[in-house]
Amino acid sequence: MESKVKTFGVLTSGGDAPGLNAAIRAVCRTAINKYGMKAIGIRNGYRGLIKGDMFELTHSDLVGILTEGGTILGTAREKPFKKPQPDPETGLLPVEAIKENYKKWNLDALVCIGGNGTNTTAALLQRAGLNVLGLPKTIDNDIVYTDMTFGFHTALDVATDAIDRIHSTAHSHSRIMVIEVMGHKAGWLGLYSGIAGGGDVILIPEIPYDISSVAKKVMERKNLGKNFSIVIVAEGAMNLEEARMDKKEFKAARKAMPYSIAYRVAHELENATGLESRVTVLGYLQRGGTPSASDRILATQVGCAAAEFMARGDFGKLVAIQNGKITGVPLENIAGQVKNIPVDHPLIEQARNLGISFGD
C-alpha cells in the first residue's frame, strides 16, 4: 500500500507523562521503516508549531528513548484557539501561523500526543483543515472513549509504592496519614492507588465528602484497636459545600486556599478526632521517571497504529484502545470531554465491600 502521507509532524503537548518518548519512537519508526515517511519533530507542543520550531527526526534521534521519561520534544500548555492574539512581528493569529508552518514544512499530517486539552485543540485544527491524529496520554486516565491512557500505570505504580512506604510510618507513630495524588477532575489515580495501597479512606472528585463521615471511619478503626489510618485524597476532591458551587465559585474557593486539599483534610481530621495527622503530597513524582512496561507497550501500540492510520489517510481520529483493540474515535467526540468514574463503578462497590470509606 502506498502511503497517503509523505511527511508528518509530531508534537507532545500539556503535562509530561511516562511513555511519551515510547509513543514518539513507535510512530516515527513505523512511519519511516514501513512507509518511507519523513518525520518532523515539533518542539514544545503547539507553541513550536506556531513558532516554526521544528526539525527532522531521524533514526539516531530515536535510539535509546524507549525507557526515558519526559519527552525529547519538550512540551508546553499552549492553547492557540483560546483568546488568540496576533504575533507582534508577523501579525498572524496562532492558527494562521500554524497553517503557514504546516505548509512551509510540507506536512501532510500532524500527530498530537497529549491529554484532554491537547486533543481538544487537535479537533479544532482538524476542523480548520489540517490532517490530524491524536494519541491518548495522561496519568489521570480521563480521556473518553479509550479504556486506558499511557502514563497512568506508571503513575499508579509510583503512588502505590509511596502509600506502601507511608504505611510503616503511620503504624509506628499511630498517625492519620493523608496522601495527596493527582486527579484534578477525575479520581482514577486515587481510586486505583487507594485500593492497591490498602487505603482506609479514598476521596475523589466524583463523590463529595463530609469530613464528619471521614472522621467517623477513622474513629471506628481506632475503637477496633487500629491506631492509624491511611487517607488518599485526589487533588480535585471536594466537600459537600464545594459540590454545590458552580465552576467559577469552586475555582475561586480553591484559589483562596493557602494550601492544597490534603492539608485541609488533615487539619479538619485532627480537629475532629484529636489524632495527630501528617500530609504527603506526591505531586510531580507521579509524572516523572522511567515508564512502566505496561505504559511502554500501550504507547508503542497506539504509536504504531497512528502510522497505519496516516498511511491509509484516516484522519481526525484519536487512536484509542477499546476492549483491548485499537480503534479510531472522531476527535470531535473527544473534545471538551472528561471521563469521570461512574459512582456505580464496580471498583467503587468492591472498595466499599472491603470497608473503604469514600467520605459520603
CSV table of C-alpha atoms in Angstrom, one decimal:
chain,number,residue,atom,x,y,z
A,1,MET,CA,0.0,0.0,0.0
A,2,GLU,CA,1.3,3.4,-1.0
A,3,SER,CA,1.2,5.8,1.9
A,4,LYS,CA,-1.2,8.8,1.7
A,5,VAL,CA,1.4,10.7,3.8
A,6,LYS,CA,4.9,11.6,2.8
A,7,THR,CA,5.8,14.0,5.6
A,8,PHE,CA,4.2,14.4,9.0
A,9,GLY,CA,4.8,16.4,12.2
A,10,VAL,CA,4.7,15.0,15.7
A,11,LEU,CA,4.3,17.0,18.9
A,12,THR,CA,3.8,16.4,22.6
A,13,SER,CA,1.6,18.9,24.5
A,14,GLY,CA,0.3,19.5,28.0
A,15,GLY,CA,1.7,17.9,31.1
A,16,ASP,CA,4.6,15.4,30.6
A,17,ALA,CA,3.9,11.7,31.3
A,18,PRO,CA,5.8,8.4,31.2
A,19,GLY,CA,5.5,6.8,27.8
A,20,LEU,CA,5.7,10.0,25.6
A,21,ASN,CA,9.1,9.0,24.2
A,22,ALA,CA,7.9,5.5,23.6
A,23,ALA,CA,5.0,6.8,21.5
A,24,ILE,CA,7.3,9.2,19.6
A,25,ARG,CA,9.6,6.3,18.8
A,26,ALA,CA,6.8,4.0,17.7
A,27,VAL,CA,5.0,6.3,15.4
A,28,CYS,CA,8.3,7.6,13.8
A,29,ARG,CA,10.0,4.2,13.4
A,30,THR,CA,6.9,2.6,11.9
A,31,ALA,CA,6.3,5.5,9.6
A,32,ILE,CA,9.9,5.6,8.4
A,33,ASN,CA,10.7,1.9,8.3
A,34,LYS,CA,7.4,0.6,6.8
A,35,TYR,CA,6.2,3.6,4.7
A,36,GLY,CA,9.2,5.7,4.0
A,37,MET,CA,7.7,8.8,5.5
A,38,LYS,CA,9.7,11.8,6.7
A,39,ALA,CA,9.1,12.7,10.4
A,40,ILE,CA,9.3,16.3,11.6
A,41,GLY,CA,9.7,16.8,15.3
A,42,ILE,CA,7.9,19.9,16.7
A,43,ARG,CA,9.4,21.4,19.9
A,44,ASN,CA,7.3,22.4,22.9
A,45,GLY,CA,3.9,21.4,21.7
A,46,TYR,CA,1.6,23.8,19.8
A,47,ARG,CA,3.9,26.7,20.7
A,48,GLY,CA,6.6,25.2,18.5
A,49,LEU,CA,4.0,24.7,15.7
A,50,ILE,CA,3.1,28.4,16.0
A,51,LYS,CA,6.8,29.5,16.0
A,52,GLY,CA,8.0,27.0,13.4
A,53,ASP,CA,10.4,25.5,15.9
A,54,MET,CA,10.8,22.2,14.1
A,55,PHE,CA,13.4,19.7,12.8
A,56,GLU,CA,13.7,16.4,11.0
A,57,LEU,CA,13.6,13.3,13.3
A,58,THR,CA,15.9,10.5,12.2
A,59,HIS,CA,16.7,7.1,13.4
A,60,SER,CA,19.6,8.5,15.5
A,61,ASP,CA,17.1,10.7,17.4
A,62,LEU,CA,15.0,7.7,18.3
A,63,VAL,CA,17.8,5.5,19.7
A,64,GLY,CA,17.5,4.7,23.4
A,65,ILE,CA,14.4,6.8,24.2
A,66,LEU,CA,12.0,3.9,24.8
A,67,THR,CA,12.9,3.8,28.5
A,68,GLU,CA,13.3,7.5,29.1
A,69,GLY,CA,10.7,9.6,30.9
A,70,GLY,CA,9.6,13.0,29.8
A,71,THR,CA,9.7,13.9,26.1
A,72,ILE,CA,12.6,14.6,23.8
A,73,LEU,CA,10.4,17.2,22.0
A,74,GLY,CA,9.6,19.2,25.1
A,75,THR,CA,6.1,20.3,25.9
A,76,ALA,CA,4.0,23.4,26.8
A,77,ARG,CA,0.4,24.2,27.7
A,78,GLU,CA,-0.2,26.4,24.6
A,79,LYS,CA,-3.9,26.9,23.6
A,80,PRO,CA,-3.9,28.6,20.2
A,81,PHE,CA,-7.7,28.9,20.0
A,82,LYS,CA,-8.2,30.4,23.4
A,83,LYS,CA,-8.2,34.3,23.4
A,84,PRO,CA,-5.9,34.4,20.3
A,85,GLN,CA,-3.6,37.4,19.9
A,86,PRO,CA,-1.7,38.3,16.7
A,87,ASP,CA,2.0,37.9,16.7
A,88,PRO,CA,3.6,41.4,17.1
A,89,GLU,CA,6.2,40.6,14.4
A,90,THR,CA,4.2,38.7,11.8
A,91,GLY,CA,0.7,39.9,12.6
A,92,LEU,CA,-0.6,36.4,12.3
A,93,LEU,CA,-3.0,34.8,14.7
A,94,PRO,CA,-1.8,31.5,16.2
A,95,VAL,CA,-4.0,29.3,13.9
A,96,GLU,CA,-2.8,31.2,10.8
A,97,ALA,CA,0.8,30.7,11.9
A,98,ILE,CA,0.2,27.0,12.4
A,99,LYS,CA,-1.3,26.7,8.9
A,100,GLU,CA,1.7,28.6,7.5
A,101,ASN,CA,4.2,26.3,9.2
A,102,TYR,CA,2.2,23.2,8.2
A,103,LYS,CA,2.5,24.3,4.6
A,104,LYS,CA,6.2,25.5,4.9
A,105,TRP,CA,7.3,22.2,6.2
A,106,ASN,CA,5.3,20.3,3.6
A,107,LEU,CA,3.3,18.4,6.2
A,108,ASP,CA,0.6,16.0,5.1
A,109,ALA,CA,-0.4,15.2,8.6
A,110,LEU,CA,0.1,16.1,12.3
A,111,VAL,CA,0.2,13.6,15.2
A,112,CYS,CA,-0.7,15.3,18.5
A,113,ILE,CA,0.2,13.4,21.7
A,114,GLY,CA,-1.5,14.5,24.8
A,115,GLY,CA,-4.5,14.6,27.1
A,116,ASN,CA,-7.9,16.3,27.0
A,117,GLY,CA,-6.6,19.8,26.2
A,118,THR,CA,-4.2,18.6,23.5
A,119,ASN,CA,-6.9,16.5,21.8
A,120,THR,CA,-9.5,19.3,22.0
A,121,THR,CA,-7.0,21.6,20.2
A,122,ALA,CA,-6.3,18.7,17.7
A,123,ALA,CA,-10.0,18.5,16.9
A,124,LEU,CA,-10.2,22.3,16.2
A,125,LEU,CA,-7.1,22.0,13.9
A,126,GLN,CA,-8.8,19.2,12.0
A,127,ARG,CA,-11.9,21.4,11.7
A,128,ALA,CA,-9.6,24.2,10.4
A,129,GLY,CA,-8.5,21.9,7.5
A,130,LEU,CA,-5.4,20.1,8.7
A,131,ASN,CA,-5.0,16.3,8.7
A,132,VAL,CA,-4.7,15.4,12.4
A,133,LEU,CA,-4.4,12.4,14.7
A,134,GLY,CA,-4.4,12.3,18.5
A,135,LEU,CA,-2.8,9.8,20.9
A,136,PRO,CA,-4.1,9.4,24.4
A,137,LYS,CA,-1.6,10.4,27.1
A,138,THR,CA,-2.4,11.4,30.6
A,139,ILE,CA,-1.7,10.0,34.1
A,140,ASP,CA,-5.3,10.9,35.0
A,141,ASN,CA,-6.7,8.3,32.6
A,142,ASP,CA,-9.6,10.7,31.9
A,143,ILE,CA,-9.9,10.7,28.1
A,144,VAL,CA,-13.3,9.5,27.0
A,145,TYR,CA,-13.8,6.5,24.6
A,146,THR,CA,-10.4,4.9,25.4
A,147,ASP,CA,-10.1,2.2,28.1
A,148,MET,CA,-6.6,3.4,29.2
A,149,THR,CA,-4.2,6.2,28.6
A,150,PHE,CA,-0.4,5.7,28.7
A,151,GLY,CA,1.2,7.3,31.7
A,152,PHE,CA,-1.5,6.1,34.0
A,153,HIS,CA,0.0,2.8,35.0
A,154,THR,CA,3.5,4.3,35.8
A,155,ALA,CA,1.9,7.0,38.0
A,156,LEU,CA,-0.2,4.3,39.7
A,157,ASP,CA,2.9,2.3,40.5
A,158,VAL,CA,4.6,5.4,41.9
A,159,ALA,CA,1.6,6.3,44.0
A,160,THR,CA,1.1,2.8,45.3
A,161,ASP,CA,4.7,2.5,46.2
A,162,ALA,CA,4.5,5.7,48.2
A,163,ILE,CA,1.4,4.6,50.1
A,164,ASP,CA,3.2,1.3,50.9
A,165,ARG,CA,6.1,3.2,52.3
A,166,ILE,CA,4.0,5.5,54.3
A,167,HIS,CA,2.1,2.6,55.9
A,168,SER,CA,5.0,1.7,58.1
A,169,THR,CA,5.4,5.2,59.5
A,170,ALA,CA,1.7,5.5,60.1
A,171,HIS,CA,1.7,2.3,62.1
A,172,SER,CA,4.8,3.2,64.0
A,173,HIS,CA,3.6,6.7,65.0
A,174,SER,CA,-0.1,6.0,65.4
A,175,ARG,CA,-1.0,8.8,63.0
A,176,ILE,CA,-3.5,9.6,60.3
A,177,MET,CA,-1.5,9.9,57.1
A,178,VAL,CA,-3.1,11.9,54.3
A,179,ILE,CA,-1.6,11.3,50.9
A,180,GLU,CA,-2.5,13.6,48.0
A,181,VAL,CA,-2.4,12.2,44.5
A,182,MET,CA,-3.1,13.9,41.2
A,183,GLY,CA,-6.5,13.9,39.6
A,184,HIS,CA,-8.0,17.4,39.2
A,185,LYS,CA,-11.3,16.4,37.5
A,186,ALA,CA,-11.3,12.6,37.7
A,187,GLY,CA,-10.3,10.2,40.5
A,188,TRP,CA,-9.0,7.2,38.7
A,189,LEU,CA,-5.5,7.5,40.1
A,190,GLY,CA,-6.8,8.0,43.6
A,191,LEU,CA,-9.2,5.1,43.3
A,192,TYR,CA,-6.7,2.6,41.9
A,193,SER,CA,-3.8,3.6,44.2
A,194,GLY,CA,-6.1,3.7,47.2
A,195,ILE,CA,-7.2,0.2,46.7
A,196,ALA,CA,-3.8,-1.1,45.7
A,197,GLY,CA,-2.1,0.6,48.6
A,198,GLY,CA,-4.7,-0.5,51.2
A,199,GLY,CA,-6.1,2.9,51.9
A,200,ASP,CA,-8.8,3.2,54.6
A,201,VAL,CA,-10.4,6.4,53.0
A,202,ILE,CA,-10.4,7.5,49.4
A,203,LEU,CA,-11.6,11.0,48.5
A,204,ILE,CA,-12.2,11.6,44.8
A,205,PRO,CA,-13.9,14.4,42.8
A,206,GLU,CA,-16.8,12.2,41.8
A,207,ILE,CA,-18.0,11.6,45.3
A,208,PRO,CA,-18.3,14.8,47.5
A,209,TYR,CA,-17.2,14.1,51.1
A,210,ASP,CA,-18.4,15.0,54.5
A,211,ILE,CA,-15.5,15.4,56.9
A,212,SER,CA,-17.6,14.0,59.8
A,213,SER,CA,-18.1,10.8,57.8
A,214,VAL,CA,-14.3,10.5,57.3
A,215,ALA,CA,-13.7,11.2,61.0
A,216,LYS,CA,-16.2,8.5,61.9
A,217,LYS,CA,-14.3,6.0,59.8
A,218,VAL,CA,-11.0,6.9,61.5
A,219,MET,CA,-12.5,6.6,65.0
A,220,GLU,CA,-14.2,3.3,64.1
A,221,ARG,CA,-10.7,2.0,63.3
A,222,LYS,CA,-9.3,3.4,66.5
A,223,ASN,CA,-12.0,1.7,68.5
A,224,LEU,CA,-11.1,-1.6,66.9
A,225,GLY,CA,-7.5,-1.1,68.1
A,226,LYS,CA,-6.2,0.1,64.8
A,227,ASN,CA,-4.1,3.0,65.8
A,228,PHE,CA,-3.5,4.6,62.3
A,229,SER,CA,-5.4,5.4,59.1
A,230,ILE,CA,-4.4,6.0,55.5
A,231,VAL,CA,-6.4,8.6,53.7
A,232,ILE,CA,-5.9,9.0,49.9
A,233,VAL,CA,-7.1,12.4,48.6
A,234,ALA,CA,-7.2,13.3,44.9
A,235,GLU,CA,-6.2,16.9,44.3
A,236,GLY,CA,-9.7,17.7,42.9
A,237,ALA,CA,-11.7,16.1,45.8
A,238,MET,CA,-14.4,18.4,47.1
A,239,ASN,CA,-16.6,18.5,50.2
A,240,LEU,CA,-20.4,18.8,50.1
A,241,GLU,CA,-20.4,22.6,50.2
A,242,GLU,CA,-18.0,22.8,47.3
A,243,ALA,CA,-20.0,20.3,45.3
A,244,ARG,CA,-22.9,22.8,45.4
A,245,MET,CA,-20.8,25.6,43.9
A,246,ASP,CA,-20.7,26.4,40.2
A,247,LYS,CA,-17.4,26.1,38.3
A,248,LYS,CA,-16.4,29.8,38.8
A,249,GLU,CA,-17.2,29.7,42.5
A,250,PHE,CA,-15.3,26.5,43.0
A,251,LYS,CA,-12.2,27.8,41.2
A,252,ALA,CA,-12.3,31.0,43.3
A,253,ALA,CA,-12.6,29.0,46.6
A,254,ARG,CA,-9.6,26.8,45.7
A,255,LYS,CA,-7.5,29.7,44.6
A,256,ALA,CA,-8.1,31.3,48.0
A,257,MET,CA,-6.9,28.2,49.9
A,258,PRO,CA,-3.4,28.8,51.2
A,259,TYR,CA,-2.5,25.1,50.8
A,260,SER,CA,-3.6,22.0,48.8
A,261,ILE,CA,-6.6,19.9,49.6
A,262,ALA,CA,-4.7,17.3,51.6
A,263,TYR,CA,-3.6,19.8,54.2
A,264,ARG,CA,-7.2,21.0,54.7
A,265,VAL,CA,-8.4,17.4,55.1
A,266,ALA,CA,-5.6,16.6,57.6
A,267,HIS,CA,-6.3,19.8,59.6
A,268,GLU,CA,-10.1,19.0,59.7
A,269,LEU,CA,-9.5,15.4,60.8
A,270,GLU,CA,-7.1,16.4,63.5
A,271,ASN,CA,-9.7,18.8,64.9
A,272,ALA,CA,-12.5,16.2,64.6
A,273,THR,CA,-10.6,13.2,66.1
A,274,GLY,CA,-7.8,14.6,68.2
A,275,LEU,CA,-5.4,12.3,66.4
A,276,GLU,CA,-2.1,13.5,65.0
A,277,SER,CA,-2.3,13.9,61.2
A,278,ARG,CA,0.5,14.2,58.7
A,279,VAL,CA,0.5,15.1,54.9
A,280,THR,CA,2.4,13.8,51.9
A,281,VAL,CA,1.8,15.5,48.6
A,282,LEU,CA,3.2,13.3,45.8
A,283,GLY,CA,3.0,16.0,43.2
A,284,TYR,CA,5.3,15.7,40.2
A,285,LEU,CA,6.8,12.4,41.4
A,286,GLN,CA,3.8,10.8,39.7
A,287,ARG,CA,4.6,12.2,36.3
A,288,GLY,CA,8.4,11.6,36.1
A,289,GLY,CA,10.8,8.7,35.7
A,290,THR,CA,11.0,5.6,33.7
A,291,PRO,CA,7.7,4.4,32.1
A,292,SER,CA,6.4,1.0,33.3
A,293,ALA,CA,6.4,-2.0,30.9
A,294,SER,CA,2.6,-1.5,30.6
A,295,ASP,CA,2.9,2.1,29.5
A,296,ARG,CA,5.7,1.3,27.1
A,297,ILE,CA,3.6,-1.3,25.4
A,298,LEU,CA,0.5,0.8,25.3
A,299,ALA,CA,2.4,3.8,23.9
A,300,THR,CA,4.0,1.6,21.3
A,301,GLN,CA,0.6,0.1,20.3
A,302,VAL,CA,-1.1,3.4,19.7
A,303,GLY,CA,2.1,4.9,18.2
A,304,CYS,CA,2.4,2.2,15.6
A,305,ALA,CA,-1.3,2.4,14.9
A,306,ALA,CA,-1.0,6.1,14.2
A,307,ALA,CA,1.5,5.4,11.4
A,308,GLU,CA,-1.0,2.9,9.9
A,309,PHE,CA,-3.9,5.5,10.2
A,310,MET,CA,-1.7,8.1,8.4
A,311,ALA,CA,-0.7,5.6,5.6
A,312,ARG,CA,-4.3,5.0,4.7
A,313,GLY,CA,-5.4,8.6,5.1
A,314,ASP,CA,-7.6,8.0,8.1
A,315,PHE,CA,-7.5,11.4,9.9
A,316,GLY,CA,-9.5,13.3,12.5
A,317,LYS,CA,-9.3,10.4,15.0
A,318,LEU,CA,-8.0,9.7,18.4
A,319,VAL,CA,-6.1,6.4,18.3
A,320,ALA,CA,-7.9,4.6,21.2
A,321,ILE,CA,-8.0,1.3,23.0
A,322,GLN,CA,-11.4,-0.3,23.5
A,323,ASN,CA,-11.8,-3.8,24.8
A,324,GLY,CA,-8.1,-4.5,24.1
A,325,LYS,CA,-8.3,-3.5,20.5
A,326,ILE,CA,-7.1,-0.4,18.6
A,327,THR,CA,-9.8,1.8,17.2
A,328,GLY,CA,-10.2,5.3,15.9
A,329,VAL,CA,-12.6,7.7,17.7
A,330,PRO,CA,-13.5,11.0,16.0
A,331,LEU,CA,-11.6,13.8,17.7
A,332,GLU,CA,-14.8,15.9,17.7
A,333,ASN,CA,-16.3,13.3,20.1
A,334,ILE,CA,-13.3,13.7,22.4
A,335,ALA,CA,-13.1,17.5,22.5
A,336,GLY,CA,-14.1,19.1,25.8
A,337,GLN,CA,-15.0,15.8,27.5
A,338,VAL,CA,-13.7,14.2,30.7
A,339,LYS,CA,-14.0,10.5,31.6
A,340,ASN,CA,-15.2,10.6,35.2
A,341,ILE,CA,-15.6,7.5,37.4
A,342,PRO,CA,-19.2,6.4,37.4
A,343,VAL,CA,-20.5,6.3,41.0
A,344,ASP,CA,-21.7,2.8,40.4
A,345,HIS,CA,-18.3,1.6,39.0
A,346,PRO,CA,-17.5,-2.0,40.1
A,347,LEU,CA,-14.3,-0.9,41.8
A,348,ILE,CA,-16.1,1.6,44.0
A,349,GLU,CA,-18.6,-1.1,45.0
A,350,GLN,CA,-15.7,-3.5,45.7
A,351,ALA,CA,-13.9,-0.9,47.7
A,352,ARG,CA,-16.9,-0.3,49.8
A,353,ASN,CA,-17.2,-4.1,50.4
A,354,LEU,CA,-13.7,-4.0,51.7
A,355,GLY,CA,-14.7,-1.4,54.2
A,356,ILE,CA,-13.1,1.6,52.4
A,357,SER,CA,-14.9,4.9,53.0
A,358,PHE,CA,-15.4,7.5,50.3
A,359,GLY,CA,-16.5,10.1,52.9
A,360,ASP,CA,-20.1,10.1,51.8
